[in-house]
Tab-separated table of C-alpha atoms in Angstrom:
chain	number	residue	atom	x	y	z
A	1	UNK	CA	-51.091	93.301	53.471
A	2	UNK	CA	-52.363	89.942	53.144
A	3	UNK	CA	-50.624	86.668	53.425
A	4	UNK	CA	-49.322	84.091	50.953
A	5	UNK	CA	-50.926	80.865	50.330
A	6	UNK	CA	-48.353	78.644	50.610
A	7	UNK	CA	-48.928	74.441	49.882
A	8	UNK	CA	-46.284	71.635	51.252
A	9	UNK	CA	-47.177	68.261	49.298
A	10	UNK	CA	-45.145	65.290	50.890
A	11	UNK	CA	-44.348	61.459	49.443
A	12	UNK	CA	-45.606	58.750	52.126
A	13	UNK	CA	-44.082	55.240	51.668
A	14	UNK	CA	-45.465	52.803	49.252
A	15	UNK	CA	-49.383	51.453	50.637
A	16	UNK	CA	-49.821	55.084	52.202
A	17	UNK	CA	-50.702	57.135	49.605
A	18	UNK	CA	-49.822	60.721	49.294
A	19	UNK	CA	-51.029	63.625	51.925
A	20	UNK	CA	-51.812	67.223	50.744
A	21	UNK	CA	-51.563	69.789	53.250
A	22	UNK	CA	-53.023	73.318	52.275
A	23	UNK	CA	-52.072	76.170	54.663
A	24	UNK	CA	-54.522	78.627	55.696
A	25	UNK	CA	-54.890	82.223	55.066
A	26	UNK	CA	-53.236	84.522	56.884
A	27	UNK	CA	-51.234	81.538	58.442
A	28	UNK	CA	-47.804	83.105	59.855
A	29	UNK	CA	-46.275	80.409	61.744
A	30	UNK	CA	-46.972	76.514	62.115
A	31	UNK	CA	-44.697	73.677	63.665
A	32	UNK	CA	-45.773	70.044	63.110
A	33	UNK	CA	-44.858	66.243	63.789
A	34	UNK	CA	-45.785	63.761	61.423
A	35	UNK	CA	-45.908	60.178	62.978
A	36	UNK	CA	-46.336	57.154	60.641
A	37	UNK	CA	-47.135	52.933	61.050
A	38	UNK	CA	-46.427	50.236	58.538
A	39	UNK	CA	-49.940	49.474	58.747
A	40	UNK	CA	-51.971	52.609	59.212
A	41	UNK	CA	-50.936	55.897	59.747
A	42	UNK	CA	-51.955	58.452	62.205
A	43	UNK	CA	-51.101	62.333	62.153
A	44	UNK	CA	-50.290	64.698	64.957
A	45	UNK	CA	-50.209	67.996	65.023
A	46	UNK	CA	-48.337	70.458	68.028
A	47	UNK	CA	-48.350	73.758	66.623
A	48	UNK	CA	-48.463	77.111	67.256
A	49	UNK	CA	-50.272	79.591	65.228
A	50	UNK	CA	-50.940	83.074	65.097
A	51	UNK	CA	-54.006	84.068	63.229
A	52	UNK	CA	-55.245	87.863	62.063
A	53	UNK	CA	-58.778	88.388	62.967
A	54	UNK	CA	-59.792	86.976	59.398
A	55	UNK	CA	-61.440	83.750	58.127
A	56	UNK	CA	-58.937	80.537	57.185
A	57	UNK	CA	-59.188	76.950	55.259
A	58	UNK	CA	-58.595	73.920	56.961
A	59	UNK	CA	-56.018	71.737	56.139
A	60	UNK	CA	-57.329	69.015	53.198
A	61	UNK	CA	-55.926	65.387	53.366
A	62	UNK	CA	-56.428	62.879	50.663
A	63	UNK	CA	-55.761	59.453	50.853
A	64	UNK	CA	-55.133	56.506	48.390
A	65	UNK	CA	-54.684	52.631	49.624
A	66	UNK	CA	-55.804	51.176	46.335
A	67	UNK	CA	-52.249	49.816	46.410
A	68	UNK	CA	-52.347	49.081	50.489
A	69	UNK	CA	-51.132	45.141	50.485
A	70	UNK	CA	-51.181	43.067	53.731
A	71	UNK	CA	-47.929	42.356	55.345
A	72	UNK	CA	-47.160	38.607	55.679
A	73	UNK	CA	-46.252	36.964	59.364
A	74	UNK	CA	-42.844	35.774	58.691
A	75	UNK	CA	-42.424	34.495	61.724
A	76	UNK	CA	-45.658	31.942	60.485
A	77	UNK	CA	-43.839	31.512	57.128
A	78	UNK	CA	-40.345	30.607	59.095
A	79	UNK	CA	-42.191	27.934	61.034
A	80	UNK	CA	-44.558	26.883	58.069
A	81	UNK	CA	-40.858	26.000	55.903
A	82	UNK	CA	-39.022	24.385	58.847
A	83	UNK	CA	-42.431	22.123	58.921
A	84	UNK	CA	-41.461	21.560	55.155
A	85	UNK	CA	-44.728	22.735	54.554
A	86	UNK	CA	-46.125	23.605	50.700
A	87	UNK	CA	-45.760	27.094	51.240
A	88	UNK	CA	-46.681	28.059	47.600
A	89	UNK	CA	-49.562	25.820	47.218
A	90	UNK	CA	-51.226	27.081	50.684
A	91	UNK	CA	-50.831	30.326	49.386
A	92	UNK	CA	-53.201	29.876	46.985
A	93	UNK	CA	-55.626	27.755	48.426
A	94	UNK	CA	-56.129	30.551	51.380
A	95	UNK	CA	-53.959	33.363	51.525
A	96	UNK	CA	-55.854	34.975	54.207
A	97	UNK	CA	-53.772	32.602	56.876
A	98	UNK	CA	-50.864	34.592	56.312
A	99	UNK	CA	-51.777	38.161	57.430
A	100	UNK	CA	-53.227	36.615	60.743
A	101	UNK	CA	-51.139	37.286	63.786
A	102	UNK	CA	-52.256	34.595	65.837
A	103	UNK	CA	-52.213	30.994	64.088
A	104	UNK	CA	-51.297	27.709	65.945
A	105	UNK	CA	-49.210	25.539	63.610
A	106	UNK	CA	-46.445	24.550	66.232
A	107	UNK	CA	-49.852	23.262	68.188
A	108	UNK	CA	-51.250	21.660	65.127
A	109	UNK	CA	-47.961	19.972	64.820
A	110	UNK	CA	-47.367	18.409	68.507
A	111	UNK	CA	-51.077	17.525	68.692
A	112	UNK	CA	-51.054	15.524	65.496
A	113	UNK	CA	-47.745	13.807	66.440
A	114	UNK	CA	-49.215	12.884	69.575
A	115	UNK	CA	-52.115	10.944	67.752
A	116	UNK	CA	-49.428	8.838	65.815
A	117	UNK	CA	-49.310	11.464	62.025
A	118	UNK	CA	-45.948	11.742	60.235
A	119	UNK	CA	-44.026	15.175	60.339
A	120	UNK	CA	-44.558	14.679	55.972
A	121	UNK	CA	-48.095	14.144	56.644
A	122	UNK	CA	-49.028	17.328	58.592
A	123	UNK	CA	-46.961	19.291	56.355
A	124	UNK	CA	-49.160	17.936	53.682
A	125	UNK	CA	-52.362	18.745	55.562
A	126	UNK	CA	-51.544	22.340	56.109
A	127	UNK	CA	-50.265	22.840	52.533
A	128	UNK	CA	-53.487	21.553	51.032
A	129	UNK	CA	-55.613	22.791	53.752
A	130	UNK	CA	-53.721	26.305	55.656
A	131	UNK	CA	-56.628	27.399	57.822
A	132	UNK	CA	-56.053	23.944	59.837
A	133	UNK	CA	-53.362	26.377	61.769
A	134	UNK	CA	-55.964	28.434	62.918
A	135	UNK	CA	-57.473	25.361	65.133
A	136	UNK	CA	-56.922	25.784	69.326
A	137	UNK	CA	-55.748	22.416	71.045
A	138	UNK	CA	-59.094	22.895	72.718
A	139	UNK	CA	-60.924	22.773	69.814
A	140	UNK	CA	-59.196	20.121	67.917
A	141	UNK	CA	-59.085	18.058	71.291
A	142	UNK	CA	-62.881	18.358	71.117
A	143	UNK	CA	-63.124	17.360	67.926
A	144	UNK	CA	-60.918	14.324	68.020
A	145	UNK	CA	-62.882	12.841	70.444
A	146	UNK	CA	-66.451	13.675	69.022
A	147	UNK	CA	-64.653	11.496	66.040
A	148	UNK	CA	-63.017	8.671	68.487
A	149	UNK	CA	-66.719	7.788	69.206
A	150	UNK	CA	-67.083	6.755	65.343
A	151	UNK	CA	-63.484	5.144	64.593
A	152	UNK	CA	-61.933	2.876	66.387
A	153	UNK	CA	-58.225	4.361	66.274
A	154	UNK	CA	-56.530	7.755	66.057
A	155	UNK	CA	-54.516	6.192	62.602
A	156	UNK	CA	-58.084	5.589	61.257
A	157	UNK	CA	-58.740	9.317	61.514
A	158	UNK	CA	-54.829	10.411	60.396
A	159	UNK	CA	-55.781	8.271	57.419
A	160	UNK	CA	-58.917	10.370	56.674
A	161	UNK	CA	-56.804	13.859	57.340
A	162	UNK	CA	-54.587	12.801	54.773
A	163	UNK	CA	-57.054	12.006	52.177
A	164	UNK	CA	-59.298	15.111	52.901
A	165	UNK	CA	-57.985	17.582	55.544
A	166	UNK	CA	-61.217	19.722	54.951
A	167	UNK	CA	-63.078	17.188	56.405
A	168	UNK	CA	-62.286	17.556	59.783
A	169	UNK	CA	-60.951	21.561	59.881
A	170	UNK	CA	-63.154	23.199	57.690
A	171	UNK	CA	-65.502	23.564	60.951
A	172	UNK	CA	-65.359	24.195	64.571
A	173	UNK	CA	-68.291	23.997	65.094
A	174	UNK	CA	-67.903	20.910	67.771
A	175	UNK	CA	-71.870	21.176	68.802
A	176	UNK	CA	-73.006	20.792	65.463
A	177	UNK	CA	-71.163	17.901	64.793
A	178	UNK	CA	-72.125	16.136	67.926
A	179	UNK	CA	-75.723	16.872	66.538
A	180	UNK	CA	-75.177	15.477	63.047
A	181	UNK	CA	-73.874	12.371	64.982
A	182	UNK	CA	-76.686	12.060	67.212
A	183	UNK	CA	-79.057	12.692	64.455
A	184	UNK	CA	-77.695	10.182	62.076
A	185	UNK	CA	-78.180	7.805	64.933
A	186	UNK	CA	-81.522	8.634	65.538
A	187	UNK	CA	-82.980	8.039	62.054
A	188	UNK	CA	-81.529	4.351	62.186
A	189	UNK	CA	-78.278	4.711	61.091
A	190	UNK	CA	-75.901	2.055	62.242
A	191	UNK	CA	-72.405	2.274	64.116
A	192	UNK	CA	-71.478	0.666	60.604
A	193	UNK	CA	-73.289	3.454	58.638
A	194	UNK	CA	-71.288	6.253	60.441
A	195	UNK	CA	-68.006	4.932	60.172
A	196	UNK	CA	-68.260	4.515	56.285
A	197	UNK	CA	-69.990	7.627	56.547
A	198	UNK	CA	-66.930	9.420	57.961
A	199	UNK	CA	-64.493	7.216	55.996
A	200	UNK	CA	-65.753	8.179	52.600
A	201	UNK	CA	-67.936	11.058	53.018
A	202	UNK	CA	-66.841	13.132	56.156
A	203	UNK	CA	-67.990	16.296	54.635
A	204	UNK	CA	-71.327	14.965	55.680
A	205	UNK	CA	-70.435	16.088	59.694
A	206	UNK	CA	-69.410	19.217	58.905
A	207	UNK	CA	-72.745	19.909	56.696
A	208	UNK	CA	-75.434	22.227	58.835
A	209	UNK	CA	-77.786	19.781	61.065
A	210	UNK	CA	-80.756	21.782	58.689
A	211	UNK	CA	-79.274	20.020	55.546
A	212	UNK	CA	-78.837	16.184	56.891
A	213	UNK	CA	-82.303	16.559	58.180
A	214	UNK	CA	-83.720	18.025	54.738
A	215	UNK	CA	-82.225	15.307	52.401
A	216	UNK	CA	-83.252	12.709	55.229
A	217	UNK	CA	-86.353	13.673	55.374
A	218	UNK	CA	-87.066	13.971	51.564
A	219	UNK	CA	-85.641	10.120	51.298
A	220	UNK	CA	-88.288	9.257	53.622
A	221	UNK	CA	-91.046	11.191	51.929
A	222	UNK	CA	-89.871	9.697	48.382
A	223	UNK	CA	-89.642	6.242	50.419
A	224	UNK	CA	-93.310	6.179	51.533
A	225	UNK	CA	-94.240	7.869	48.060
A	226	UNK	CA	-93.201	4.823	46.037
A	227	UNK	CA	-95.417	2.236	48.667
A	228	UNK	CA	-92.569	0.982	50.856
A	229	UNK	CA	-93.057	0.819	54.640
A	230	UNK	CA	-89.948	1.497	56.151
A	231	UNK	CA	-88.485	4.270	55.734
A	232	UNK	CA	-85.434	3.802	57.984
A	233	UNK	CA	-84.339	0.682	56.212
A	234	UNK	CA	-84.618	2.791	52.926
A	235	UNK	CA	-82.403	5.759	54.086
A	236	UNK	CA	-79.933	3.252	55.815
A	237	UNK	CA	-79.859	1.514	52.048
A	238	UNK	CA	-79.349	4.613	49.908
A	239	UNK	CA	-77.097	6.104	52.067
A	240	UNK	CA	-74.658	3.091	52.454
A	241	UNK	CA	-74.828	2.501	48.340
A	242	UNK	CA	-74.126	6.482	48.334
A	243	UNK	CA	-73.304	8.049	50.864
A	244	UNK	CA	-72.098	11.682	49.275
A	245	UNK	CA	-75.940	11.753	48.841
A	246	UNK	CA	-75.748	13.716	52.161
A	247	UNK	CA	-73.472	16.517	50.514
A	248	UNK	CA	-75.616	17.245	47.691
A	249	UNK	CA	-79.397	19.603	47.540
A	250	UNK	CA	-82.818	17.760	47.598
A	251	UNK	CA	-83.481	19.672	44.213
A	252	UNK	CA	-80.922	17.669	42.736
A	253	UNK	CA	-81.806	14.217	44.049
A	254	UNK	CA	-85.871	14.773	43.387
A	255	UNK	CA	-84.828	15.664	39.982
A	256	UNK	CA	-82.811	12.405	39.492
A	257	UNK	CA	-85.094	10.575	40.869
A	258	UNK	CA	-87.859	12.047	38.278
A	259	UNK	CA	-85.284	11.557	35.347
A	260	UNK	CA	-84.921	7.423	36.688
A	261	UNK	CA	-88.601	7.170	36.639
A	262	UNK	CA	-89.599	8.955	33.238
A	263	UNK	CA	-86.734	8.301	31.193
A	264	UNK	CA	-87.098	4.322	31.685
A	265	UNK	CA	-90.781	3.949	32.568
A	266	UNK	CA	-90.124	2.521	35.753
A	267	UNK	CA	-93.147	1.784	37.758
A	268	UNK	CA	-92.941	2.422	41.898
A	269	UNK	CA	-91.353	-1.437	42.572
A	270	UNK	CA	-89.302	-0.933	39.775
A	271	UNK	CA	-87.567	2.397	40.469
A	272	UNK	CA	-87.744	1.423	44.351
A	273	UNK	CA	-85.522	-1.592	43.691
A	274	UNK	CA	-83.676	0.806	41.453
A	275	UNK	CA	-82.549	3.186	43.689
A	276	UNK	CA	-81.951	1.682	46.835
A	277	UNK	CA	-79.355	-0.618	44.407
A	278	UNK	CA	-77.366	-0.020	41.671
A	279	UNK	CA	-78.947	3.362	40.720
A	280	UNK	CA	-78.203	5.367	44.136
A	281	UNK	CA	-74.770	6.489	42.962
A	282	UNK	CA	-76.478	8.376	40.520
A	283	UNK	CA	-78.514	10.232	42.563
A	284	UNK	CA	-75.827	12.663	43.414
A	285	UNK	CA	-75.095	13.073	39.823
A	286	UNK	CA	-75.601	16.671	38.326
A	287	UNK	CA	-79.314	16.538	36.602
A	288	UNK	CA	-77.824	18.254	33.465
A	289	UNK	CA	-74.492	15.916	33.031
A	290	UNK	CA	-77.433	12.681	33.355
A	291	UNK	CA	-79.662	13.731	30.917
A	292	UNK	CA	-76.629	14.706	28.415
A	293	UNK	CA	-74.565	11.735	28.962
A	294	UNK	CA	-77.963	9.341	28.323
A	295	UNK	CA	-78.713	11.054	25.536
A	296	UNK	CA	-74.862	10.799	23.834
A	297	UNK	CA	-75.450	6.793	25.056
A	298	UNK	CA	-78.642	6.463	22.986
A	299	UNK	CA	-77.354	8.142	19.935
A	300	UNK	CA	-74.346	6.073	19.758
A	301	UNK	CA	-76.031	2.992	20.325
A	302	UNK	CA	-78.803	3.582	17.843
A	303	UNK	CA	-76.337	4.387	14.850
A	304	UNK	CA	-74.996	0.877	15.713
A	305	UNK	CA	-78.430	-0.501	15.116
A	306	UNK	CA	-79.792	-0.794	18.784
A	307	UNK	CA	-83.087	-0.593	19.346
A	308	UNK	CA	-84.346	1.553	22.315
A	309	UNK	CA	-85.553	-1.429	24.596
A	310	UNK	CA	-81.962	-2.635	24.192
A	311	UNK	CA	-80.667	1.206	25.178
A	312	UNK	CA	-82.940	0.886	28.090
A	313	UNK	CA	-81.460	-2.363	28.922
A	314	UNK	CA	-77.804	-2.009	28.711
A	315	UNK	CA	-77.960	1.173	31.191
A	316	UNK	CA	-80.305	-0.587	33.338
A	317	UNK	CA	-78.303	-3.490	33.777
A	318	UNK	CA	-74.879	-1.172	34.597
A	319	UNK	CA	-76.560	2.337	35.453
A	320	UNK	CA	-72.472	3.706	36.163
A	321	UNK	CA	-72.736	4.610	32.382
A	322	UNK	CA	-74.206	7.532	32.818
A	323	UNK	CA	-71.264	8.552	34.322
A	324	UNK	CA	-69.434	8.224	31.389
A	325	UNK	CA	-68.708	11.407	29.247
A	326	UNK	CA	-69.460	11.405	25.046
A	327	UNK	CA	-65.802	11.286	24.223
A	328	UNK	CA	-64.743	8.569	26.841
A	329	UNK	CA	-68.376	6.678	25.985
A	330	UNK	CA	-67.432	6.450	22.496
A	331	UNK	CA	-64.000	6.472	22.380
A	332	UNK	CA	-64.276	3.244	24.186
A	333	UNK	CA	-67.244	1.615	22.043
A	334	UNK	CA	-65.296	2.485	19.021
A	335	UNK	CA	-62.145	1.175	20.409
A	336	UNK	CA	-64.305	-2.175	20.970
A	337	UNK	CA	-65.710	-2.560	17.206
A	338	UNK	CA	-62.634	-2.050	15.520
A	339	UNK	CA	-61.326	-4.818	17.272
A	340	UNK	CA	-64.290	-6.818	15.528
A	341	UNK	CA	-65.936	-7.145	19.069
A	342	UNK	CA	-70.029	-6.805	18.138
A	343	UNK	CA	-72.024	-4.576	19.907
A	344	UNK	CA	-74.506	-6.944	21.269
A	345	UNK	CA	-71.601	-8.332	22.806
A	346	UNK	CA	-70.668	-5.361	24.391
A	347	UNK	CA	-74.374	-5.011	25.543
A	348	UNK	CA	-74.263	-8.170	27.713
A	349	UNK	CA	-70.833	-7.122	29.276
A	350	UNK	CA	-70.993	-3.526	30.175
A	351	UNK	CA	-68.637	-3.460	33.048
A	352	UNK	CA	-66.023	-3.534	30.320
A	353	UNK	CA	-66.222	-0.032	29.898
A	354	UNK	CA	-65.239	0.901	33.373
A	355	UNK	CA	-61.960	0.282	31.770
A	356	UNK	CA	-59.339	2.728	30.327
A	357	UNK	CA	-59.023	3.228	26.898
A	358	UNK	CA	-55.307	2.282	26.903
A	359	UNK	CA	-56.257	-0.784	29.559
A	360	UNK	CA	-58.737	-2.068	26.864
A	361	UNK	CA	-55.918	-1.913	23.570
A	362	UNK	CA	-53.046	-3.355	25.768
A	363	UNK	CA	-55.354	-6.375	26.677
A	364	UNK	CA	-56.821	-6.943	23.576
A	365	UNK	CA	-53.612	-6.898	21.817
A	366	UNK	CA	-52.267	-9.483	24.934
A	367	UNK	CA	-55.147	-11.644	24.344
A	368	UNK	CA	-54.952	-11.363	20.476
A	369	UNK	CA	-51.287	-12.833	20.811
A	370	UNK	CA	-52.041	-15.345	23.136
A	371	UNK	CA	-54.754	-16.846	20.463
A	372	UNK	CA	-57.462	-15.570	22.449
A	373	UNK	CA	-60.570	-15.094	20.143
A	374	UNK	CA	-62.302	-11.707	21.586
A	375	UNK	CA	-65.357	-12.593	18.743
A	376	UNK	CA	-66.388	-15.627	19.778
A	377	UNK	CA	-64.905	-15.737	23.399
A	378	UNK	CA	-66.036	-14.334	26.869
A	379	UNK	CA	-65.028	-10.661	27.274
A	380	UNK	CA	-65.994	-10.170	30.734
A	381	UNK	CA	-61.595	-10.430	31.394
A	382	UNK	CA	-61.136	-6.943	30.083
A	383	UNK	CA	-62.734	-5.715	32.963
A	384	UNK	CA	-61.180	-8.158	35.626
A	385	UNK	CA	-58.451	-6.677	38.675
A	386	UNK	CA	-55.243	-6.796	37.337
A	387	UNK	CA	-54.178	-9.734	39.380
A	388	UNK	CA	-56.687	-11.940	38.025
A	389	UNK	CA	-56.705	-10.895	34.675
A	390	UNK	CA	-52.476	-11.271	34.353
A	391	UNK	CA	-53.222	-15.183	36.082
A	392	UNK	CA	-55.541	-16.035	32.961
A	393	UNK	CA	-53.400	-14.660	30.742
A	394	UNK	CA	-50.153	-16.382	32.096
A	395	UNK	CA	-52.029	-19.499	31.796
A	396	UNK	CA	-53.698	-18.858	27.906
A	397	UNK	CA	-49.919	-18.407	27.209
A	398	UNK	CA	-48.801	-21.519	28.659
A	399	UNK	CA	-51.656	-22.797	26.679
């Protein structure tokens, strides 16, 4: 007589799955012990069968963790809220940091205090930046004093934490950022040049040694290219009127330099003194974003009745324009005619539209009712500081 098939189907806990066991033919007895983790799960089997002299199935498992989910450290998300740390923002920045086991935020913290940070500070470094936690005190130690050799203070460096955490823990690499530094030293960069370097740009030491050496070395084949006979003095230049140029791809920086050169008919001197000057800043810029924004520029300008030497002349004379988007461009120039200013006014004062829309109408309407007459009067004050601005206009209303 043969055997029944029989089939057992169990429910494992949430992340697990499900496991199907199928008994063999013929099977008369089996005993078994199912063992299973929060994390994984493991079977094992003690039993005891007795088999006829017949063939048998083996048992079938099937598993599903299409709904597996990582289990958060708790004990890292106690210490991360007694640190009054941002826990919902570092979440999302990088979520990984909270299934590791071994993170070093109580080391983060004591090492940070000891270089003179704020408890609210490094709780605002490890909400906007997490995988700081995952730093040794080696490492960091390291690291602090590859920096020291560039600023003169540890506040200097808190300072640049704050502003951009990334900068200094977004790497470990502590050998590649003592060869960026000796590298940056050896093309004739300047104590001077490093610190602003690692003031404004830091991302720049954390870049690959490969990439600093590629944009270098395409400033100082664009340098020679354009019949100037120094190349170190060029890079130093260009790189202390801009120095996120580092950060960004030679592709982008040839093809800025093309746009400079075509777009205005600039002749070697010409876009030389160009872009070691005011023009650097765009280098950087996205290719695309320069071409669109110069284009909007022209447009506008021409249905105003410029001509395109004057076009040519207004963004040569302030090339940050190009930085300015359609709507802000000519939200701004149209803000400026309707308050009968003339455009060839505008045109000879183009720092003026570095300001904000609402920073222009509040000042023209304060000059307006101090009897200031914007038509036939200077306009360069709508661009001045604050301070300076609010000291002529305390004294045209005393006037």
């Amino acid at each position: 007589m043969q055997s029944r098939l029989f089939l057992r189907q169990m429910s494992i806990p949430k992340g697990l799955g499900y496991l199907i066991i199928m008994a063999p033919r013929n099977l008369l007895c089996m005993r078994s012990n199912f063992l299973f983790g929060s994390r994984c799960w493991m079977i094992r089997f003690s039993a005891e069968m007795l088999f006829k002299s017949v063939s048998f199935r083996l048992f079938r498992v099937k598993y599903d963790n299409t709904d597996t989910e990582p289990l958060e450290n708790e004990k890292l998300l106690n210490n991360l809220l007694t640190m009054g740390v941002d826990v919902d923002m570092a979440k999302k920045r990088q979520p990984g940091v909270f299934n590791r086991v071994g993170t070093n935020e109580q080391d983060l913290k004591m090492f940070l205090l000891s270089k003179g940070a704020k408890e609210e500070v490094i709780a605002s470094i490890i909400s906007r930046y997490p995988r700081a936690i995952t730093r040794t005190p080696e490492s960091l130690s390291k690291r602090w004093d590859l920096w020291r050799k560039i600023m003169t203070s540890d506040l200097e460096i808190v300072n640049i934490l704050e502003r951009s955490p990334e900068s200094f823990f977004r790497s470990n690499n502590n050998l590649n950022l003592e060869n960026n530094i000796k590298f940056l030293y050896s093309v004739g960069l300047t104590h001077k040049c490093l610190c602003r370097l690692l003031t404004n740009a830091p991302r720049t030491f954390s870049n690959s040694l490969d990439l600093n050496k590629q944009m270098v070395e395409l400033l100082q084949e664009v340098c020679l290219s354009l019949g100037h006979n120094d190349p170190t003095d060029f890079v130093r230049k260009i790189i202390l009127k801009n120095p996120f140029i580092l950060s960004q791809s030679t592709k982008r920086v040839k093809a800025n330099i093309e746009f400079l050169q075509s777009t205005f008919s600039l002749n070697n001197e010409e876009l030389l003194v160009l872009i070691c000057g005011p023009g650097a800043e765009i280098l950087d810029l996205s290719n695309y974003y320069a071409k669109r924004n110069y284009t909007n520029i022209k447009e506008k300008l021409f249905s105003l009745g410029c001509t395109e030497e004057e076009v040519q002349k207004f963004v040569l004379s302030y090339p940050d324009l190009i930085f300015l988007g359609e709507k802000k461009f000519n939200d701004k120039i149209d803000c400026l005619i309707e308050e009968k200013i003339t455009i060839s006014h505008i045109i000879e004062n183009p720092r003026i539209l570095d300001s904000s829309i609402n920073t222009l109408k509040s000042r023209i309407k304060e000059l307006v009712n101090a009897g200031y007459n914007l038509s036939t009067s200077s306009i360069t004050l709508l661009s001045w500081s604050q301070k300076r601005y609010k000291a002529k206009l305390k004294k045209l209303n005393i006037g």
